[in-house]
């Protein structure tokens, strides 16, 4: 299991700290998107926007559940 996959699973299980630690160590696009998602989940939207921009995307206007699903699907692509 990759760090990104594990971070998504940890986020789903409510372990924000461990999920954040895993993606913080990486700078690839998916890690930045997951990092942004985690900050959305935390409620830190300015930090979330930063990470989405770093991934080359605008912060999406979807639910956290929809975003988790999108990122989960993206890791398989």
Tab-separated table of N, CA and C in Angstrom:
chain	number	residue	atom	x	y	z
A	1	UNK	N	0.857	-1.177	0.000
A	1	UNK	CA	0.000	0.000	0.000
A	1	UNK	C	0.902	1.239	0.000
A	2	UNK	N	0.611	2.172	-0.886
A	2	UNK	CA	1.402	3.400	-0.947
A	2	UNK	C	1.051	4.320	0.223
A	3	UNK	N	1.911	5.293	0.462
A	3	UNK	CA	1.617	6.283	1.504
A	3	UNK	C	0.318	7.020	1.209
A	4	UNK	N	0.062	7.305	-0.061
A	4	UNK	CA	-1.155	8.017	-0.436
A	4	UNK	C	-2.396	7.172	-0.144
A	5	UNK	N	-2.345	5.893	-0.498
A	5	UNK	CA	-3.457	4.991	-0.203
A	5	UNK	C	-3.677	4.887	1.305
A	6	UNK	N	-2.591	4.745	2.025
A	6	UNK	CA	-2.694	4.628	3.470
A	6	UNK	C	-3.242	5.918	4.083
A	7	UNK	N	-2.809	7.069	3.573
A	7	UNK	CA	-3.303	8.349	4.086
A	7	UNK	C	-4.811	8.470	3.889
A	8	UNK	N	-5.306	8.057	2.731
A	8	UNK	CA	-6.750	8.114	2.488
A	8	UNK	C	-7.501	7.195	3.446
A	9	UNK	N	-6.964	6.009	3.672
A	9	UNK	CA	-7.623	5.081	4.591
A	9	UNK	C	-7.585	5.605	6.026
A	10	UNK	N	-6.464	6.186	6.420
A	10	UNK	CA	-6.369	6.767	7.758
A	10	UNK	C	-7.338	7.940	7.917
A	11	UNK	N	-7.458	8.748	6.874
A	11	UNK	CA	-8.400	9.874	6.924
A	11	UNK	C	-9.821	9.364	7.098
A	12	UNK	N	-10.166	8.337	6.367
A	12	UNK	CA	-11.508	7.760	6.478
A	12	UNK	C	-11.753	7.211	7.885
A	13	UNK	N	-10.699	6.686	8.510
A	13	UNK	CA	-10.814	6.128	9.859
A	13	UNK	C	-10.751	7.211	10.943
A	14	UNK	N	-10.530	8.459	10.544
A	14	UNK	CA	-10.498	9.556	11.502
A	14	UNK	C	-9.132	9.833	12.109
A	15	UNK	N	-8.078	9.244	11.550
A	15	UNK	CA	-6.731	9.474	12.067
A	15	UNK	C	-6.043	10.549	11.229
A	16	UNK	N	-6.484	11.795	11.429
A	16	UNK	CA	-6.008	12.931	10.648
A	16	UNK	C	-4.503	13.115	10.805
A	17	UNK	N	-4.002	13.023	12.015
A	17	UNK	CA	-2.579	13.277	12.283
A	17	UNK	C	-1.676	12.323	11.491
A	18	UNK	N	-1.963	11.051	11.541
A	18	UNK	CA	-1.130	10.080	10.806
A	18	UNK	C	-1.271	10.247	9.304
A	19	UNK	N	-2.492	10.514	8.832
A	19	UNK	CA	-2.705	10.743	7.404
A	19	UNK	C	-1.890	11.955	6.949
A	20	UNK	N	-1.940	13.008	7.726
A	20	UNK	CA	-1.214	14.231	7.399
A	20	UNK	C	0.291	13.976	7.372
A	21	UNK	N	0.805	13.240	8.333
A	21	UNK	CA	2.237	12.926	8.382
A	21	UNK	C	2.687	12.188	7.131
A	22	UNK	N	1.864	11.268	6.653
A	22	UNK	CA	2.238	10.492	5.461
A	22	UNK	C	2.333	11.361	4.218
A	23	UNK	N	1.336	12.204	3.978
A	23	UNK	CA	1.366	12.995	2.735
A	23	UNK	C	2.315	14.170	2.827
A	24	UNK	N	2.585	14.638	4.029
A	24	UNK	CA	3.481	15.771	4.207
A	24	UNK	C	4.896	15.447	3.726
A	25	UNK	N	5.234	14.193	3.699
A	25	UNK	CA	6.569	13.765	3.279
A	25	UNK	C	6.730	13.737	1.758
A	26	UNK	N	5.664	13.981	0.996
A	26	UNK	CA	5.702	13.877	-0.462
A	26	UNK	C	5.271	15.191	-1.118
A	27	UNK	N	5.715	15.391	-2.357
A	27	UNK	CA	5.350	16.610	-3.076
A	27	UNK	C	4.708	16.337	-4.438
A	28	UNK	N	4.369	15.070	-4.711
A	28	UNK	CA	3.712	14.735	-5.976
A	28	UNK	C	2.282	15.277	-5.982
A	29	UNK	N	1.666	15.306	-7.137
A	29	UNK	CA	0.343	15.897	-7.304
A	29	UNK	C	-0.698	15.248	-6.401
A	30	UNK	N	-0.760	13.928	-6.386
A	30	UNK	CA	-1.775	13.254	-5.574
A	30	UNK	C	-1.578	13.558	-4.095
A	31	UNK	N	-0.347	13.572	-3.630
A	31	UNK	CA	-0.092	13.895	-2.223
A	31	UNK	C	-0.548	15.311	-1.903
A	32	UNK	N	-0.297	16.248	-2.801
A	32	UNK	CA	-0.745	17.628	-2.587
A	32	UNK	C	-2.270	17.700	-2.540
A	33	UNK	N	-2.945	16.950	-3.401
A	33	UNK	CA	-4.409	16.935	-3.386
A	33	UNK	C	-4.937	16.344	-2.084
A	34	UNK	N	-4.333	15.255	-1.646
A	34	UNK	CA	-4.755	14.647	-0.382
A	34	UNK	C	-4.471	15.604	0.772
A	35	UNK	N	-3.336	16.262	0.713
A	35	UNK	CA	-2.978	17.245	1.733
A	35	UNK	C	-4.052	18.343	1.787
A	36	UNK	N	-4.458	18.824	0.616
A	36	UNK	CA	-5.523	19.826	0.559
A	36	UNK	C	-6.828	19.300	1.131
A	37	UNK	N	-7.169	18.081	0.775
A	37	UNK	CA	-8.380	17.448	1.300
A	37	UNK	C	-8.340	17.380	2.826
A	38	UNK	N	-7.203	16.991	3.364
A	38	UNK	CA	-7.079	16.875	4.820
A	38	UNK	C	-7.274	18.229	5.508
A	39	UNK	N	-6.751	19.276	4.893
A	39	UNK	CA	-6.945	20.598	5.488
A	39	UNK	C	-8.386	21.083	5.332
A	40	UNK	N	-9.051	20.676	4.275
A	40	UNK	CA	-10.500	20.947	4.176
A	40	UNK	C	-11.233	20.263	5.312
A	41	UNK	N	-10.891	18.998	5.528
A	41	UNK	CA	-11.521	18.219	6.591
A	41	UNK	C	-11.290	18.874	7.954
A	42	UNK	N	-10.102	19.423	8.127
A	42	UNK	CA	-9.733	20.088	9.376
A	42	UNK	C	-10.451	21.431	9.533
A	43	UNK	N	-10.901	22.004	8.404
A	43	UNK	CA	-11.548	23.311	8.441
A	43	UNK	C	-10.604	24.459	8.146
A	44	UNK	N	-9.359	24.153	7.787
A	44	UNK	CA	-8.358	25.171	7.458
A	44	UNK	C	-8.394	25.397	5.944
A	45	UNK	N	-9.365	26.182	5.496
A	45	UNK	CA	-9.606	26.322	4.058
A	45	UNK	C	-8.514	27.095	3.338
A	46	UNK	N	-7.881	28.073	3.974
A	46	UNK	CA	-6.811	28.799	3.281
A	46	UNK	C	-5.628	27.863	3.027
A	47	UNK	N	-5.296	27.021	3.976
A	47	UNK	CA	-4.235	26.044	3.782
A	47	UNK	C	-4.651	25.009	2.739
A	48	UNK	N	-5.906	24.598	2.754
A	48	UNK	CA	-6.409	23.652	1.757
A	48	UNK	C	-6.262	24.233	0.354
A	49	UNK	N	-6.669	25.499	0.182
A	49	UNK	CA	-6.537	26.144	-1.137
A	49	UNK	C	-5.086	26.156	-1.598
A	50	UNK	N	-4.165	26.420	-0.685
A	50	UNK	CA	-2.736	26.409	-1.018
A	50	UNK	C	-2.325	25.058	-1.603
A	51	UNK	N	-2.715	23.972	-0.946
A	51	UNK	CA	-2.302	22.647	-1.404
A	51	UNK	C	-2.960	22.264	-2.713
A	52	UNK	N	-4.218	22.647	-2.903
A	52	UNK	CA	-4.856	22.379	-4.199
A	52	UNK	C	-4.156	23.167	-5.303
A	53	UNK	N	-3.824	24.439	-5.037
A	53	UNK	CA	-3.097	25.237	-6.038
A	53	UNK	C	-1.751	24.595	-6.349
A	54	UNK	N	-1.087	24.119	-5.323
A	54	UNK	CA	0.212	23.462	-5.527
A	54	UNK	C	0.081	22.239	-6.427
A	55	UNK	N	-1.078	21.605	-6.388
A	55	UNK	CA	-1.342	20.438	-7.256
A	55	UNK	C	-1.831	20.868	-8.631
A	56	UNK	N	-1.998	22.183	-8.831
A	56	UNK	CA	-2.447	22.682	-10.135
A	56	UNK	C	-3.945	22.675	-10.305
A	57	UNK	N	-4.686	22.635	-9.225
A	57	UNK	CA	-6.149	22.613	-9.278
A	57	UNK	C	-6.723	23.656	-8.339
A	58	UNK	N	-7.933	24.061	-8.625
A	58	UNK	CA	-8.682	24.898	-7.690
A	58	UNK	C	-9.314	23.979	-6.650
A	59	UNK	N	-9.524	24.507	-5.465
A	59	UNK	CA	-10.186	23.694	-4.444
A	59	UNK	C	-11.593	23.373	-4.932
A	60	UNK	N	-11.963	22.109	-4.959
A	60	UNK	CA	-13.269	21.735	-5.510
A	60	UNK	C	-14.426	22.158	-4.599
A	61	UNK	N	-15.562	22.301	-5.226
A	61	UNK	CA	-16.797	22.649	-4.507
A	61	UNK	C	-17.649	21.381	-4.407
A	62	UNK	N	-17.131	20.406	-3.682
A	62	UNK	CA	-17.844	19.147	-3.489
A	62	UNK	C	-17.816	18.813	-2.002
A	63	UNK	N	-18.511	17.785	-1.625
A	63	UNK	CA	-18.495	17.378	-0.221
A	63	UNK	C	-17.175	16.668	0.076
A	64	UNK	N	-16.864	16.556	1.338
A	64	UNK	CA	-15.658	15.819	1.719
A	64	UNK	C	-15.750	14.363	1.287
A	65	UNK	N	-16.935	13.780	1.395
A	65	UNK	CA	-17.122	12.388	0.961
A	65	UNK	C	-16.878	12.257	-0.545
A	66	UNK	N	-17.433	13.189	-1.320
A	66	UNK	CA	-17.216	13.158	-2.770
A	66	UNK	C	-15.744	13.329	-3.109
A	67	UNK	N	-15.081	14.205	-2.371
A	67	UNK	CA	-13.653	14.425	-2.631
A	67	UNK	C	-12.839	13.194	-2.249
A	68	UNK	N	-13.162	12.565	-1.142
A	68	UNK	CA	-12.458	11.339	-0.773
A	68	UNK	C	-12.604	10.301	-1.891
A	69	UNK	N	-13.823	10.148	-2.401
A	69	UNK	CA	-14.075	9.183	-3.483
A	69	UNK	C	-13.276	9.550	-4.735
A	70	UNK	N	-13.240	10.838	-5.067
A	70	UNK	CA	-12.497	11.292	-6.251
A	70	UNK	C	-11.010	10.972	-6.091
A	71	UNK	N	-10.456	11.261	-4.934
A	71	UNK	CA	-9.046	11.003	-4.694
A	71	UNK	C	-8.756	9.504	-4.634
A	72	UNK	N	-9.655	8.771	-4.038
A	72	UNK	CA	-9.501	7.309	-3.965
A	72	UNK	C	-9.489	6.730	-5.373
A	73	UNK	N	-10.355	7.205	-6.229
A	73	UNK	CA	-10.401	6.745	-7.619
A	73	UNK	C	-9.135	7.163	-8.356
A	74	UNK	N	-8.686	8.372	-8.107
A	74	UNK	CA	-7.516	8.904	-8.806
A	74	UNK	C	-6.259	8.084	-8.480
A	75	UNK	N	-6.145	7.595	-7.270
A	75	UNK	CA	-4.952	6.823	-6.920
A	75	UNK	C	-4.880	5.520	-7.706
A	76	UNK	N	-6.014	5.067	-8.207
A	76	UNK	CA	-6.042	3.828	-9.000
A	76	UNK	C	-5.740	4.081	-10.465
A	77	UNK	N	-5.848	5.327	-10.898
A	77	UNK	CA	-5.627	5.653	-12.326
A	77	UNK	C	-4.168	5.701	-12.687
